[in-house]
Amino acid sequence: MWPRSFSTATNASTALKNKKWDALVIGAGHNGLTAAAYLARYGLSVAVLERRHVIGGAAVTEELIPGFKFSRCSYLQSLLRPSLIKELELERHGLKLFKRNPSSFTPCLDGKYLLLGPDTHSEISKFSVNDANAYHRYEKQLENFCKLMDPLLDSPPPETAQNVASFNDRLKDRIQKSAFWARFLRQALSLGQKNLVDFMDLLLSPASKVLNKWFETDVLKATLATDAVIGSTASVHTPGSGYVLLHHMMGETDGDRGIWSYVEGGMGSVSSSIANAAREAGAHIVTSAEVSQLMIKDSGTVNGVLLADGTEVFSPIVLSNATPYKTFMELVPNNALPDDFTRAVKYSDYSSATTKINLAVDKLPQFQCCKLNHPDAGPQHMGTIHIGSESMEEIDSACQDAVNGVPSRRPVIEMTIPSVLDKTISPPGKHVINLFVQYTPYKPSDGSWGDAAYRETFAQRCFSLLGEYAPGFSSSIIGYDMLTPPDLEREIGLTGGNIFHGAMGLDSLFLMRPVKGWSSYRTPLQGLYVCGSGTHPGGGVMGAPGRNAAHVVLQDVKKP
């Protein structure tokens, strides 16, 4: 599955410790690999150190049941930045995408269904002609807002430079910041005052308010609202959830805005293609190489890392693709960071209510609400299948269960079946199904995720709910893998199980990410940088944090 030239700690230990590297990257998730690729292309000697036996972090493919390859965490591609795909030539390095059409299917228990795809207008018209007419305007407005945001994603935030002594450097920094804000304000003003006010309203409002302004049909609003709460503990009524709705519209596939795709070979192929680009540029990638601590000189500058097996690896530059909490609270030695910085990291929001279930099945689900059923894949199987999302109140009710400390009685489930388009991930006639499930508290009050019976009870709750829409679903299951928030933390390294490396609230974005005053990927320790999703512009398989962080490192390396 992975290129044979990846090294393990056992056979790479000598190479690592007998060389002082220009840069080290902690974690071979897609952002860490991206940073390594750009640094290596510039000519730096780079080693990537991955704790697990496979690369990819949350963008990983694993064959846990013979013949079935699961995208264990992330499961769709759209947010990966077009600039990165082009610059690293990812298609040449093995990236192949399958556009999904239709994009989504929402079955209803009353026998109706909503299929959003090539004939969206007529599909929505089944419920409301007004909504059908409004939908294109809604998408167009979000697309315009995304165009405004695009330049922000592909560049570091305009953070005020820290500890700059030279007058010339301070002047240069101020000029750069002024130019940034001037460009952004010109773009913002080009929207016009009405659209600009609508943009601010979207950023600050609950998703429910945004969608209620546009539409009247419950199932349409609920289908769209799932993008506003996915991966979070928020309700559709949470202020600021409108931004997360926009965040998931920012992607594209082959220039088509908002189109999500499956990746041939699973999401691990995204990481593999980036790794191939990094290795071609000279980067060295080592698996089963867990970093236990950063090595810091008395002067407060980074000197390398200490591996769990005792190996010391030296470098004046270290980029961490781990979460901010993992990086600063666990890998940095005690008392090496300012107290106010440590407090800000420690008390950031890493909460999660997400569980991922990956299934091997021997047949496709047959949904009783539509007459599209046949043994082969139909349009209802191509996109995201929304279960338990017939109204925004249904989503909110599921959220309130978690607020009260228990897993949702009727979970909100996003089902995808990538094997209908990707024939490389399952045996003929059989399929891989991904279930992205909410809401599941990290520490439920009525049991423990460490209890096998408790886990099984919740899994069966999900399967039973699916059976309400697709009778006989449970009988098709060959086997499954389930990752609750504690599992995501332990196995993938996601603090609190949060798939974004930290909440995506308005208080945790842009100049506030990972903490106020340190959004430029630099840290209070000279030579230590952060490049994971806990930095700007946030979570999802974007690659932007890794690309932006590498450019900041190269900017610092160029300084006399």
Coordinates of C-alpha atoms in Angstrom, one line a residue:
M1 CA 0.0 0.0 0.0
W2 CA 2.8 2.4 0.9
P3 CA 6.1 3.0 -1.0
R4 CA 8.7 0.4 0.0
S5 CA 11.3 3.1 0.5
F6 CA 9.7 4.4 3.8
S7 CA 12.1 3.5 6.6
T8 CA 11.3 2.3 10.0
A9 CA 13.0 3.4 13.2
T10 CA 15.0 0.2 13.4
N11 CA 16.9 0.5 10.1
A12 CA 16.9 4.3 10.1
S13 CA 18.2 5.0 13.6
T14 CA 21.8 5.2 12.5
A15 CA 21.0 7.6 9.6
L16 CA 19.0 9.8 11.9
K17 CA 21.5 10.2 14.7
N18 CA 24.6 10.4 12.6
K19 CA 23.5 13.6 10.8
K20 CA 22.4 17.0 11.8
W21 CA 19.3 17.7 9.7
D22 CA 18.3 21.1 8.4
A23 CA 14.7 20.4 9.6
L24 CA 12.7 17.8 11.4
V25 CA 9.0 17.3 11.0
I26 CA 7.1 15.6 13.9
G27 CA 4.2 13.5 12.4
A28 CA 3.6 12.2 8.8
G29 CA 0.1 13.5 8.5
H30 CA -0.7 15.3 5.3
N31 CA 0.3 18.7 6.7
G32 CA 3.6 17.4 8.0
L33 CA 4.4 15.7 4.7
T34 CA 3.4 18.9 2.8
A35 CA 5.8 21.0 4.9
A36 CA 8.5 18.4 4.3
A37 CA 8.0 18.5 0.6
Y38 CA 8.3 22.2 0.3
L39 CA 11.3 22.4 2.5
A40 CA 13.1 19.6 0.7
R41 CA 12.3 21.2 -2.7
Y42 CA 14.1 24.3 -1.4
G43 CA 17.2 22.1 -0.7
L44 CA 16.9 21.5 3.0
S45 CA 17.7 18.1 4.4
V46 CA 14.5 17.0 6.0
A47 CA 13.5 14.0 8.1
V48 CA 9.8 13.2 8.9
L49 CA 9.3 11.2 12.1
E50 CA 6.0 9.3 12.4
R51 CA 4.9 7.5 15.6
R52 CA 2.6 5.0 13.8
H53 CA 3.6 2.2 11.4
V54 CA 1.8 4.0 8.5
I55 CA 1.9 7.5 7.3
G56 CA -1.1 9.8 6.8
G57 CA -2.2 10.8 10.3
A58 CA -6.0 11.2 9.9
A59 CA -5.7 10.9 6.1
V60 CA -4.9 7.3 6.2
T61 CA -5.9 4.0 4.5
E62 CA -5.7 0.7 6.5
E63 CA -6.8 -2.8 5.5
L64 CA -8.2 -4.0 8.8
I65 CA -10.4 -6.7 7.3
P66 CA -8.8 -8.7 4.5
G67 CA -9.7 -7.2 1.1
F68 CA -11.3 -4.1 2.6
K69 CA -9.3 -0.8 2.7
F70 CA -10.8 1.7 5.1
S71 CA -10.2 5.5 5.1
R72 CA -10.2 5.3 8.9
C73 CA -10.7 8.9 9.7
S74 CA -11.1 11.5 6.9
Y75 CA -13.1 10.0 4.1
L76 CA -13.7 12.7 1.4
Q77 CA -11.5 15.1 -0.5
S78 CA -12.3 18.7 -1.6
L79 CA -10.4 21.1 0.7
L80 CA -6.9 20.2 -0.5
R81 CA -5.6 23.4 -1.9
P82 CA -5.4 23.6 -5.7
S83 CA -2.1 25.4 -5.5
L84 CA -0.6 22.5 -3.5
I85 CA -1.9 19.9 -6.0
K86 CA -0.4 21.8 -8.8
E87 CA 3.0 22.8 -7.2
L88 CA 3.7 19.3 -5.9
E89 CA 2.3 17.6 -9.0
L90 CA 0.2 15.3 -7.0
E91 CA -1.5 13.7 -9.9
R92 CA 1.9 12.6 -11.3
H93 CA 2.6 11.2 -7.8
G94 CA -0.5 9.0 -7.8
L95 CA -3.4 11.2 -6.7
K96 CA -6.6 10.2 -8.6
L97 CA -10.0 11.6 -7.7
F98 CA -13.6 10.4 -8.4
K99 CA -16.1 13.2 -8.5
R100 CA -19.4 12.4 -6.8
N101 CA -22.6 13.0 -8.6
P102 CA -25.2 13.3 -7.1
S103 CA -23.5 15.0 -4.1
S104 CA -26.0 13.9 -1.4
F105 CA -29.1 11.7 -0.7
T106 CA -31.3 12.2 2.3
P107 CA -34.0 9.5 2.8
C108 CA -37.1 10.2 4.8
L109 CA -39.1 7.8 6.9
D110 CA -42.3 9.1 5.3
G111 CA -41.3 7.7 2.0
K112 CA -39.9 10.9 0.4
Y113 CA -36.2 11.6 -0.3
L114 CA -34.0 14.5 -1.4
L115 CA -31.3 13.9 -4.0
L116 CA -29.0 16.8 -4.7
G117 CA -27.2 16.5 -8.0
P118 CA -27.5 17.2 -11.7
D119 CA -31.3 17.9 -11.4
T120 CA -31.3 19.7 -8.1
H121 CA -34.0 22.2 -9.1
S122 CA -36.6 19.6 -9.8
E123 CA -35.6 17.5 -6.7
I124 CA -36.1 20.5 -4.4
S125 CA -39.3 21.5 -6.2
K126 CA -40.8 18.2 -5.0
F127 CA -40.8 20.0 -1.6
S128 CA -40.9 23.7 -2.4
V129 CA -40.7 25.6 -5.7
N130 CA -39.6 28.7 -3.7
D131 CA -36.7 26.7 -2.2
A132 CA -35.7 25.4 -5.6
N133 CA -35.5 28.9 -7.0
A134 CA -33.6 30.2 -4.0
Y135 CA -31.0 27.3 -4.0
H136 CA -28.9 28.6 -6.9
R137 CA -28.7 32.1 -5.3
Y138 CA -27.7 30.6 -2.0
E139 CA -24.9 28.6 -3.6
K140 CA -23.8 31.6 -5.6
Q141 CA -23.6 33.8 -2.5
L142 CA -21.5 31.2 -0.7
E143 CA -19.2 30.8 -3.7
N144 CA -18.6 34.6 -3.7
F145 CA -17.8 34.5 0.0
C146 CA -15.4 31.6 -0.6
K147 CA -13.6 33.7 -3.3
L148 CA -13.1 36.4 -0.6
M149 CA -11.6 33.8 1.8
D150 CA -9.4 32.0 -0.7
P151 CA -6.4 34.4 -0.4
L152 CA -6.5 34.1 3.4
L153 CA -6.2 30.3 3.2
D154 CA -3.0 30.3 1.1
S155 CA -1.0 32.8 3.1
P156 CA 0.1 33.1 6.8
P157 CA -2.0 35.5 8.9
P158 CA -0.7 39.0 9.2
E159 CA 0.6 38.4 12.7
T160 CA 2.8 41.1 14.3
A161 CA 6.4 39.9 14.3
Q162 CA 7.7 38.9 17.7
N163 CA 11.1 40.0 19.1
V164 CA 12.1 42.0 16.1
A165 CA 15.0 44.2 17.1
S166 CA 16.1 45.8 13.8
F167 CA 14.3 49.0 12.8
N168 CA 14.4 47.9 9.1
D169 CA 12.8 44.6 9.9
R170 CA 10.1 46.3 12.0
L171 CA 9.4 48.7 9.1
K172 CA 9.3 45.8 6.6
D173 CA 6.9 43.9 8.8
R174 CA 4.5 46.9 9.1
I175 CA 4.6 47.5 5.4
Q176 CA 3.8 43.8 4.7
K177 CA 0.9 43.9 7.1
S178 CA -0.5 47.1 5.7
A179 CA -0.3 45.6 2.2
F180 CA -2.1 42.5 3.3
W181 CA -5.0 44.4 4.9
A182 CA -5.2 46.8 2.0
R183 CA -5.7 43.9 -0.4
F184 CA -8.2 42.2 1.8
L185 CA -10.3 45.4 2.2
R186 CA -10.3 46.0 -1.5
Q187 CA -11.7 42.5 -2.0
A188 CA -14.2 42.9 0.8
L189 CA -15.4 46.2 -0.6
S190 CA -15.8 44.7 -4.0
L191 CA -18.6 42.6 -2.6
G192 CA -20.7 45.7 -2.0
Q193 CA -22.2 46.7 1.3
K194 CA -25.2 44.4 1.3
N195 CA -23.1 41.3 0.5
L196 CA -20.5 42.4 3.1
V197 CA -23.1 42.6 5.8
D198 CA -24.5 39.2 4.7
F199 CA -21.0 37.8 5.0
M200 CA -20.6 39.1 8.5
D201 CA -24.0 37.8 9.4
L202 CA -23.0 34.3 8.1
L203 CA -19.8 34.3 10.2
L204 CA -21.5 35.3 13.4
S205 CA -24.9 33.6 13.1
P206 CA -26.1 30.1 14.0
A207 CA -26.4 27.9 10.9
S208 CA -30.1 27.6 11.6
K209 CA -30.6 31.3 11.3
V210 CA -28.7 31.4 8.0
L211 CA -30.7 28.5 6.5
N212 CA -34.0 29.7 7.8
K213 CA -33.5 33.0 6.0
W214 CA -33.1 31.1 2.7
F215 CA -35.3 28.1 2.8
E216 CA -38.6 26.7 4.2
T217 CA -38.2 22.9 3.7
D218 CA -37.0 21.0 6.8
V219 CA -35.2 18.2 5.0
L220 CA -33.2 20.7 2.7
K221 CA -32.2 22.9 5.7
A222 CA -31.1 19.8 7.7
T223 CA -29.1 18.4 4.8
L224 CA -27.2 21.6 4.4
A225 CA -26.9 22.1 8.2
T226 CA -24.9 19.0 8.7
D227 CA -21.9 20.8 7.2
A228 CA -22.1 23.4 9.9
V229 CA -21.8 20.9 12.8
I230 CA -19.7 18.1 11.4
G231 CA -16.8 17.2 13.6
S232 CA -17.8 19.6 16.4
T233 CA -19.8 19.6 19.6
A234 CA -22.0 22.5 18.3
S235 CA -25.7 22.5 17.5
V236 CA -27.2 24.1 14.4
H237 CA -28.3 26.8 16.8
T238 CA -24.8 27.6 18.1
P239 CA -23.6 31.1 17.1
G240 CA -20.7 31.0 14.7
S241 CA -21.7 27.6 13.2
G242 CA -22.5 29.5 10.0
Y243 CA -18.7 29.8 9.5
V244 CA -18.2 26.1 9.6
L245 CA -20.9 25.8 7.0
L246 CA -18.8 28.1 4.8
H247 CA -15.6 26.3 5.6
H248 CA -16.9 23.1 4.1
M249 CA -17.9 25.0 0.9
M250 CA -14.4 26.3 0.3
G251 CA -13.1 23.2 -1.5
E252 CA -13.2 22.2 -5.1
T253 CA -12.4 19.3 -7.4
D254 CA -10.8 20.1 -10.7
G255 CA -12.0 23.7 -10.5
D256 CA -15.6 22.8 -9.6
R257 CA -16.4 24.7 -6.4
G258 CA -17.9 22.8 -3.5
I259 CA -17.6 19.4 -5.3
W260 CA -16.3 16.6 -3.0
S261 CA -14.6 13.5 -4.3
Y262 CA -13.5 10.1 -3.4
V263 CA -9.8 9.3 -3.7
E264 CA -8.7 6.1 -5.4
G265 CA -7.2 3.8 -2.8
G266 CA -8.7 5.8 0.1
M267 CA -7.6 8.9 1.8
G268 CA -4.2 7.5 2.5
S269 CA -3.5 8.0 -1.2
V270 CA -3.6 11.8 -0.6
S271 CA -0.9 11.4 2.0
S272 CA 1.0 8.9 -0.2
S273 CA 1.1 11.2 -3.2
I274 CA 2.4 14.1 -1.0
A275 CA 5.0 11.7 0.5
N276 CA 6.1 10.7 -3.0
A277 CA 6.6 14.4 -3.9
A278 CA 8.6 14.9 -0.6
R279 CA 10.8 11.9 -1.2
E280 CA 11.5 12.8 -4.8
A281 CA 12.7 16.1 -3.4
G282 CA 15.0 14.3 -1.0
A283 CA 13.0 14.1 2.2
H284 CA 13.5 11.1 4.5
I285 CA 10.3 9.6 6.0
V286 CA 10.6 7.3 9.0
T287 CA 7.7 5.3 10.5
S288 CA 7.5 3.8 14.0
A289 CA 9.7 6.7 15.2
E290 CA 7.8 8.2 18.1
V291 CA 9.1 11.6 19.4
S292 CA 9.0 11.7 23.2
Q293 CA 10.5 15.2 23.8
L294 CA 11.9 18.3 22.1
M295 CA 15.5 19.0 23.0
I296 CA 15.9 22.7 24.0
K297 CA 19.2 24.5 24.6
D298 CA 19.6 26.7 27.7
S299 CA 19.2 29.7 25.4
G300 CA 15.7 28.6 24.6
T301 CA 16.4 27.5 21.1
V302 CA 15.5 24.1 19.6
N303 CA 18.3 21.6 19.2
G304 CA 16.3 18.5 17.8
V305 CA 14.2 15.8 19.3
L306 CA 14.5 12.7 21.5
L307 CA 12.8 9.6 20.3
A308 CA 11.0 7.1 22.5
D309 CA 13.9 4.6 22.0
G310 CA 16.4 7.1 23.3
T311 CA 17.8 8.2 19.9
E312 CA 18.7 11.9 19.7
V313 CA 18.1 13.5 16.4
F314 CA 19.6 16.9 15.9
S315 CA 18.3 19.9 14.0
P316 CA 18.0 23.7 14.6
I317 CA 14.5 23.6 13.1
V318 CA 11.6 21.4 14.2
L319 CA 8.1 21.6 12.7
S320 CA 5.3 19.9 14.7
N321 CA 2.3 18.4 12.9
A322 CA 0.9 17.3 16.3
T323 CA -1.9 19.1 17.9
P324 CA -1.0 22.3 19.8
Y325 CA -1.8 20.5 23.1
K326 CA 0.4 17.6 22.3
T327 CA 3.2 19.8 21.0
F328 CA 3.4 22.4 23.8
M329 CA 2.0 20.4 26.8
E330 CA 3.6 17.0 26.2
L331 CA 6.6 17.4 23.9
V332 CA 8.1 20.7 25.1
P333 CA 10.0 20.3 28.4
N334 CA 8.4 21.9 31.5
N335 CA 9.0 25.6 32.1
A336 CA 10.4 26.2 28.6
L337 CA 7.4 28.3 27.5
P338 CA 5.9 31.5 28.9
D339 CA 3.1 30.9 31.4
D340 CA 0.4 32.9 29.5
F341 CA 1.2 30.9 26.3
T342 CA 0.9 27.6 28.2
R343 CA -2.4 28.5 29.8
A344 CA -3.8 29.6 26.4
V345 CA -2.9 26.2 24.9
K346 CA -4.0 24.2 27.9
Y347 CA -7.4 25.8 28.0
S348 CA -8.2 25.8 24.3
D349 CA -11.2 23.8 23.2
Y350 CA -10.3 20.3 22.1
S351 CA -13.7 18.7 22.7
S352 CA -15.2 16.3 20.3
A353 CA -18.4 14.4 19.8
T354 CA -17.4 12.4 16.8
T355 CA -17.2 8.7 16.2
K356 CA -16.1 7.1 12.9
I357 CA -17.4 3.6 12.0
N358 CA -15.9 1.8 9.0
L359 CA -17.8 -1.3 7.7
A360 CA -17.2 -4.1 5.3
V361 CA -20.5 -5.2 3.8
D362 CA -21.5 -7.9 1.3
K363 CA -24.2 -5.8 -0.4
L364 CA -25.4 -2.3 -0.9
P365 CA -28.1 -0.8 1.4
Q366 CA -31.5 -0.7 -0.2
F367 CA -33.5 2.4 0.8
Q368 CA -37.2 1.8 1.1
C369 CA -38.1 5.4 0.4
C370 CA -37.2 5.4 -3.3
K371 CA -37.9 3.2 -6.3
L372 CA -34.2 3.4 -7.4
N373 CA -33.3 0.2 -5.8
H374 CA -31.4 -2.4 -7.7
P375 CA -28.4 -4.7 -6.8
D376 CA -25.9 -2.4 -8.5
A377 CA -25.0 1.1 -7.3
G378 CA -27.5 3.8 -8.1
P379 CA -27.5 7.5 -7.8
Q380 CA -28.6 7.2 -4.1
H381 CA -25.3 5.4 -3.3
M382 CA -22.9 7.9 -5.0
G383 CA -22.8 10.9 -2.6
T384 CA -23.2 11.5 1.1
I385 CA -26.2 9.7 2.6
H386 CA -27.7 11.7 5.4
I387 CA -29.4 9.6 8.1
G388 CA -31.2 11.1 11.1
S389 CA -31.2 14.5 9.5
E390 CA -34.7 15.2 8.3
S391 CA -34.9 18.4 10.3
M392 CA -32.6 20.8 12.1
E393 CA -34.5 20.1 15.3
E394 CA -33.6 16.4 14.9
I395 CA -29.9 17.4 14.7
D396 CA -30.3 19.7 17.7
S397 CA -32.0 16.9 19.7
A398 CA -29.1 14.6 19.0
C399 CA -26.7 17.3 20.1
Q400 CA -28.6 17.9 23.3
D401 CA -28.2 14.3 24.3
A402 CA -24.4 14.8 24.2
V403 CA -24.7 18.1 26.1
N404 CA -26.5 16.0 28.8
G405 CA -23.5 13.6 28.8
V406 CA -24.8 10.6 26.8
P407 CA -24.4 9.5 23.2
S408 CA -27.3 10.6 20.9
R409 CA -30.3 8.3 21.2
R410 CA -30.8 8.9 17.4
P411 CA -27.4 9.7 16.1
V412 CA -26.8 12.0 13.1
I413 CA -25.0 9.9 10.5
E414 CA -23.2 10.8 7.3
M415 CA -22.8 7.6 5.3
T416 CA -20.6 7.3 2.3
I417 CA -19.9 4.3 0.1
P418 CA -16.6 5.0 -1.8
S419 CA -16.4 1.5 -3.3
V420 CA -19.3 2.4 -5.7
L421 CA -16.7 4.4 -7.6
D422 CA -13.4 3.1 -6.4
K423 CA -13.0 -0.5 -7.2
T424 CA -9.6 -0.8 -5.6
I425 CA -10.8 -0.9 -2.0
S426 CA -13.1 -3.9 -1.7
P427 CA -13.5 -7.3 -3.2
P428 CA -15.9 -7.6 -6.3
G429 CA -19.5 -7.4 -5.3
K430 CA -18.7 -6.2 -1.7
H431 CA -18.4 -2.7 -0.4
V432 CA -16.7 -0.3 2.1
I433 CA -19.1 2.0 4.0
N434 CA -18.0 5.0 6.1
L435 CA -20.2 6.2 8.9
F436 CA -19.4 9.6 10.4
V437 CA -21.4 9.7 13.6
Q438 CA -22.5 12.4 16.0
Y439 CA -22.9 13.0 18.9
T440 CA -20.7 10.9 21.2
P441 CA -19.2 12.6 24.3
Y442 CA -15.5 11.9 25.1
K443 CA -16.5 10.7 28.6
P444 CA -20.2 9.6 28.6
S445 CA -21.9 9.8 31.9
D446 CA -23.7 6.5 31.5
G447 CA -20.8 4.3 30.7
S448 CA -17.3 4.1 29.2
W449 CA -15.9 3.7 25.7
G450 CA -13.4 1.3 27.2
D451 CA -16.3 -1.1 27.9
A452 CA -16.7 -3.5 24.9
A453 CA -20.4 -4.0 25.7
Y454 CA -21.0 -0.3 25.9
R455 CA -19.2 0.2 22.5
E456 CA -21.2 -2.6 20.9
T457 CA -24.5 -1.2 22.2
F458 CA -23.8 2.1 20.5
A459 CA -22.7 0.5 17.3
Q460 CA -25.9 -1.5 17.1
R461 CA -27.9 1.7 17.8
C462 CA -26.4 3.2 14.7
F463 CA -27.0 0.0 12.6
S464 CA -30.6 -0.2 13.8
L465 CA -31.2 3.4 12.8
L466 CA -29.8 2.7 9.4
G467 CA -32.1 -0.3 9.2
E468 CA -35.1 2.0 9.6
Y469 CA -34.2 3.5 6.3
A470 CA -32.6 0.5 4.6
P471 CA -34.2 -2.7 6.0
G472 CA -31.9 -5.6 6.5
F473 CA -28.8 -3.4 6.7
S474 CA -27.3 -5.2 9.8
S475 CA -27.4 -8.6 8.0
S476 CA -25.0 -7.2 5.3
I477 CA -22.2 -6.4 7.8
I478 CA -19.1 -8.6 7.5
G479 CA -17.1 -6.7 10.1
Y480 CA -16.5 -3.1 11.3
D481 CA -13.9 -0.8 12.9
M482 CA -15.1 1.9 15.4
L483 CA -13.1 4.9 16.5
T484 CA -14.7 6.9 19.4
P485 CA -13.2 10.2 20.6
P486 CA -10.7 8.5 23.0
D487 CA -9.7 6.1 20.2
L488 CA -9.1 9.0 17.8
E489 CA -6.9 10.5 20.5
R490 CA -5.0 7.3 21.3
E491 CA -4.5 5.9 17.8
I492 CA -4.4 9.0 15.6
G493 CA -3.1 11.5 18.1
L494 CA -6.1 13.9 18.0
T495 CA -6.3 15.6 21.4
G496 CA -9.8 15.0 22.8
G497 CA -10.7 13.2 19.5
N498 CA -11.1 16.6 17.8
I499 CA -10.7 16.1 14.1
F500 CA -9.7 19.7 13.5
H501 CA -6.8 19.7 16.1
G502 CA -9.0 22.2 18.1
A503 CA -12.4 23.8 17.8
M504 CA -13.2 25.9 14.8
G505 CA -15.1 28.6 16.7
L506 CA -14.7 32.3 15.8
D507 CA -12.5 32.7 18.8
S508 CA -10.1 30.0 17.4
L509 CA -9.6 31.1 13.8
F510 CA -7.2 33.3 11.8
L511 CA -5.1 35.5 14.2
M512 CA -6.4 33.5 17.1
R513 CA -5.2 30.1 16.0
P514 CA -3.7 28.3 17.7
V515 CA -3.5 31.1 20.3
K516 CA -3.7 34.9 20.1
G517 CA -0.3 36.4 19.2
W518 CA 1.1 33.3 17.7
S519 CA -0.8 32.6 14.4
S520 CA 2.3 32.9 12.2
Y521 CA 3.3 29.2 12.7
R522 CA 6.3 30.4 14.8
T523 CA 6.4 29.7 18.6
P524 CA 8.0 31.3 21.7
L525 CA 10.9 28.8 21.2
Q526 CA 13.3 29.8 18.5
G527 CA 13.5 27.1 15.8
L528 CA 10.1 25.5 16.7
Y529 CA 7.2 25.8 14.3
V530 CA 3.8 24.3 14.2
C531 CA 2.3 23.1 10.9
G532 CA -0.8 21.0 11.8
S533 CA -4.6 21.7 11.5
G534 CA -4.4 23.5 14.9
T535 CA -3.0 26.4 13.0
H536 CA -4.5 28.7 10.4
P537 CA -6.7 28.1 8.4
G538 CA -7.8 25.1 10.4
G539 CA -8.9 21.5 10.0
G540 CA -9.8 19.3 7.1
V541 CA -7.5 17.7 4.5
M542 CA -6.3 21.1 3.2
G543 CA -2.6 21.0 3.3
A544 CA -2.6 24.8 3.7
P545 CA -1.1 24.8 7.2
G546 CA 1.8 22.7 6.1
R547 CA 2.4 24.8 2.9
N548 CA 2.1 28.1 4.8
A549 CA 4.3 26.9 7.7
A550 CA 7.1 25.8 5.2
H551 CA 7.0 29.2 3.6
V552 CA 7.4 30.9 6.9
V553 CA 10.4 28.6 7.8
L554 CA 12.0 29.4 4.4
Q555 CA 11.5 33.1 5.0
D556 CA 13.3 32.8 8.3
V557 CA 16.1 30.7 6.9
K558 CA 16.7 33.3 4.2
K559 CA 17.3 36.0 6.8
P560 CA 21.0 36.9 7.4

